[in-house]
Amino acid sequence: QTIYLSDYTPPAYLVEDVHLTFRLAPTATRVIARINFRPNPEAKSRAFFLHGEGLKLIWATVDGQIVQPGIDEDGLTAEVPDAPFTWEAEVEIDPAGNTRLEGLYLSNGMYCTQCEAEGFRRITYYPDRPDVMAPFTVRIEGEEPVLLSNGNPTDHGPGWAEWTDPWPKPSYLFALVAGDLVAREDSFTTRNEREVALKLWVRPGDEHKTEWAMESLKASMKWDEEVYGREYDLDIFQIVAVSDFNMGAMENKGLNIFNTSAVLASPDTSTDANFARIEGIVAHEYFHNWTGNRITCRDWFQLSLKEGLTVFRDQSFSADLRSAAVQRIEDVMALRGRQFREDNGPLAHQVQPDSFVEINNFYTATIYEKGAEVIRMLHTLVGPDDYRKALDLYFDRHDGEAATIDDWLNVFEDATGRDLGQFKRWYKQAGTPRLSVEEQWEDGTYTLTFTQDTPPTPGQDEKAPLVIPIVTGLLGPNGDEVVPSQVLEMTEKTQSFTFAGLGAKPVPSILRGFSAPVILTREASPEERAFLLANDTDPFNRWEAGRMLAKEVLTAMVTGKEPPLDAYLGALATMLRDDSLEPAFRALALHLPGEDDMAQTLHDAGITPDPARIHDARETLLQEVAEHLQDSLPRLSAEMVIEAPFAPDAEQAGKRALALALLRLTTRLDGGKAAAKVYAEADNMTLSLGALGCLLDAEAGEAALADFEARWAGDALVMDKWFMMQVSHAAPEKAADVAARLAEHPAFNMKNPNRFRSVFGALAMHPAGFHHASGAGYALMADWIIRLDPLNPQIAARMSGAFETIGRYDADRQGMMREALERIAASEGLSRDTGEMVGRILRA
Ligand code: ARG
Ligand code: ZN
C-alpha cells in the first residue's frame, strides 16, 4: 500500500510525555509504557490509533481502566476521551529473534535499538511518526553492567538505571543499549563553559580503537559552534559501537549508535579511507543534533530536510579539516557513482518524493547526496553571509518543531528576499539535468550559450527548466586567468552569457567546483583538455579535465576508434611530476574512471556497454599508463615513502594514496614483486590492503591472503576486508564463483550486514564480474537476496539495487536480469521492502 505526501494529516493526539520501563530478557523482554496524551487542536479527526508491529499485548489501560483495543498487523485502535488522558500498556517482544535489526535486538549478546524510520512501533504501541514529539523518561531493568538510553542519567540502583531526555523528540530518535561495555571517556567544554561528558562505548578489547572517533567528535562539536553557532544541549553525549547494524550510524538524541565499521579505528586495522569515513560519519551524526533532532521532519517526505542538510554540513566539515579540493573531488565521485546511477535508472526519484511504499527504501543517494548538492547550490546562489543569516533564522524559527522542506525554503526567501519558486524544482523533479554549451568568439566578445535538458524519469515525463548556478572562469592562452570565477545563474532552457573586452579567445573553465549536479557535455579537443589539466586554477576542473580525457580514451578503445592516447599520457605525466600539486590530488588524477562510470557514459552516448570490453579497455589503458610512466615510477614512489610514525591525517593519507596508485602501475610491470615487499613491510592497514590488492590483480596473492586471514581471523572488521578484496579483485569470469565459495566459508554470516555486504555488495560493485555474460552473477545475487529477505528485508531490498542498471545493457543481459528479478518477485512471503524495489525496477 502506497503512502502519499498529499495525504498528510496532523496527528489526532499529541504526547505530553512518555515513561517507559524495560524488563530485559533475550526472548521475552517486557516493555511497560505510560504515555500522557492530549487532543491535538490542529487535527480534524479524533480517531485514536497507535502503531505497533510484532508486539504481544499483555494489557492496556486508559486512565487506569482496562481496555480491549482492536488490533491488526499495523497497530491498534481504542476508545479514548476527547480530553487529556493516560495510556498504559505492557507488551512482550523478542530481541533475540529479531534478525531485521529494527526495533530492539541483540547483537553479539548486547541489546541495542534502531528506530529510524519506523522501528519504534516494534518496541511498544505508539504514534510512531516524527511530528509527534515528547520528552522521554526510561527505566531499564536488566543484569547487564551497562544500561543506557537517551538524555541525562537521572537515577540508578542495582540492576536498573533511569534516563531522562528533556528535549521533546520523535520516537525514531529513541535508543536503548544494554550490555557488557567499556567506555573511553572524555569531555568537551562548550563555548558557554558548560561541561559535557563524552563516552564512547565498545566491547571489551576494542578500547584501542576509540581514540580517532573521540577526536573526531570533539572537532565536530567545536566546528558546529564556530561555523553554525550551534552548541550541544545535554550533560552527556554517548556513542555506542554495534557490530550488527543495517546502516552506518544513527543520531539518537544523546546516544548515537554506530556500526562498528563507522566508528572503530586503529592504524593496524583501518585504512586511511576508513579514518576519513569515520571522521565524516561521527560529524554527520553529531550535526544531526541540530539538523534532525532539535528541528526534525514533519513526515518522511521531508527526509532530505535533515539528511541533505546534514550531509552538506559533514562535507563542509571534512573540507575544512582536510583538503577542500580533494574532499570535493571525492564527494563528486561518490555522487556520480551512486546518485547519477540511481537518477538515470528505474529507481530515479525526487529529492522530495510524492509517494513511497516502504520508507527504508528512500534512504538513498538522491535524498542524501543530491539533497546536499541542492543545499550547496543554495549556498552558492545566496553566498556565505546570506546562507548563515538564513540558517540562523531557520534555527530561530523552527527549533523544537517538526518542519518541512517548504519551511526551509521560506526561511531562505525571508532571510534573503530571493524568490525560490523555481529553485524548488530541484526537490520535485527527478533525473540528472544535461547541460550542453556552445561558444562564440567575435570582436573581443566571448559568448557561452547553455542549454539544459532533463530526461524523463519513471512517472515524470515532462521536465521544466531548473535554476543552475554555473560557476565559470576564463583562462587566457598562456594559462593565466583572464576572467575570475563568477556564478552564471541559468534559469531558462537556453541562455547566453557574454564576456566582453578580451584580447584573445579564452579557454573556458565551466562548472567549477562542480557547482551543480548536472552532466555537462562540451565538445573540446584533447589538447584543450590537456591545457586545462595543466593550467586550470580551479582544482576540481583541473581534475575533471583529466577525467574527461581518460573517458574519451576509454570510449575510443571500446568502440574501436583511435584513442587520443598521446595527449592523455603526456598530460598525465606532466601532472604527476608537478610537485606543487598535493599527492592526494595526483593520486585522484591517476585513478582511471571506473567500469560502472564508463558503462553509464557509453549508455549516455547511445552505445550499449559491454562490461567485458570496458574491463579489457581499462586493463589495456592501465598497462599503457604504466609503461609510459615507467621511468618516473621509482623516483616518485621513493618520494612518497613516509619516515614519520603513522598518522591518519590528510597529508600522510595523500602520500599513501599516491604511493599505492604508483604501486598498482608498478605491479603491471613487475608482476607483483614490489607489492610483495610493500605487503611484507607494511606497518599499517592502508599499505597492507593496497599491496594485497595489487598482488591479487597480479594473480600472485595466495600467500598474502592466507597470511592475512591467519593474522586477522579474530577481527571482524578486518575480515570483512579479506572477504571483500577477494571478490572485488577476482577476474571477471571468476567473480561469481569466488563470491559463492566465500559464502560457504565458516566465517561468513548472512545475518551480519557488514559481512553480507563484503561479499555481495562487492560482487554488485564489480561490473565485469556481476554482468558476466554467463549470467552467473545475476543468478547468485538473486539466490542470496531470496535467502536474506525473510531475515533482513532492509538489506535484501538494498542489495536488489544491484539490478538498477538493467536498462543500459544488451538484450541477453536484460533477459537474464529480468529473469533473476522475476524469481525474486515470485519468492514466497517476499517483504514489502524488497517487493517495492524489485517491482520498481521491473515496471520501469
Ligand atoms: N539517520 C541515519 C543517518 O543519516 C540513517 C538511519 C537510517 N536507517 C534506516 N534503517 N533507514 O545517519
Ligand atoms: Zn543522517
Coordinates of C-alpha atoms and ligand atoms in Angstrom, one line a residue, residues 251 284-285 288 306-307 310 368, ligand 2:
E251 CA 21.7 10.1 15.5
H284 CA 27.3 13.7 10.5
E285 CA 25.5 12.1 13.4
H288 CA 22.0 15.9 13.4
K306 CA 17.6 16.7 7.7
E307 CA 19.7 14.4 5.6
T310 CA 23.4 17.2 7.4
Y368 CA 21.3 12.3 0.9
Ligands
ZN2 ZN 21.9 11.4 8.5

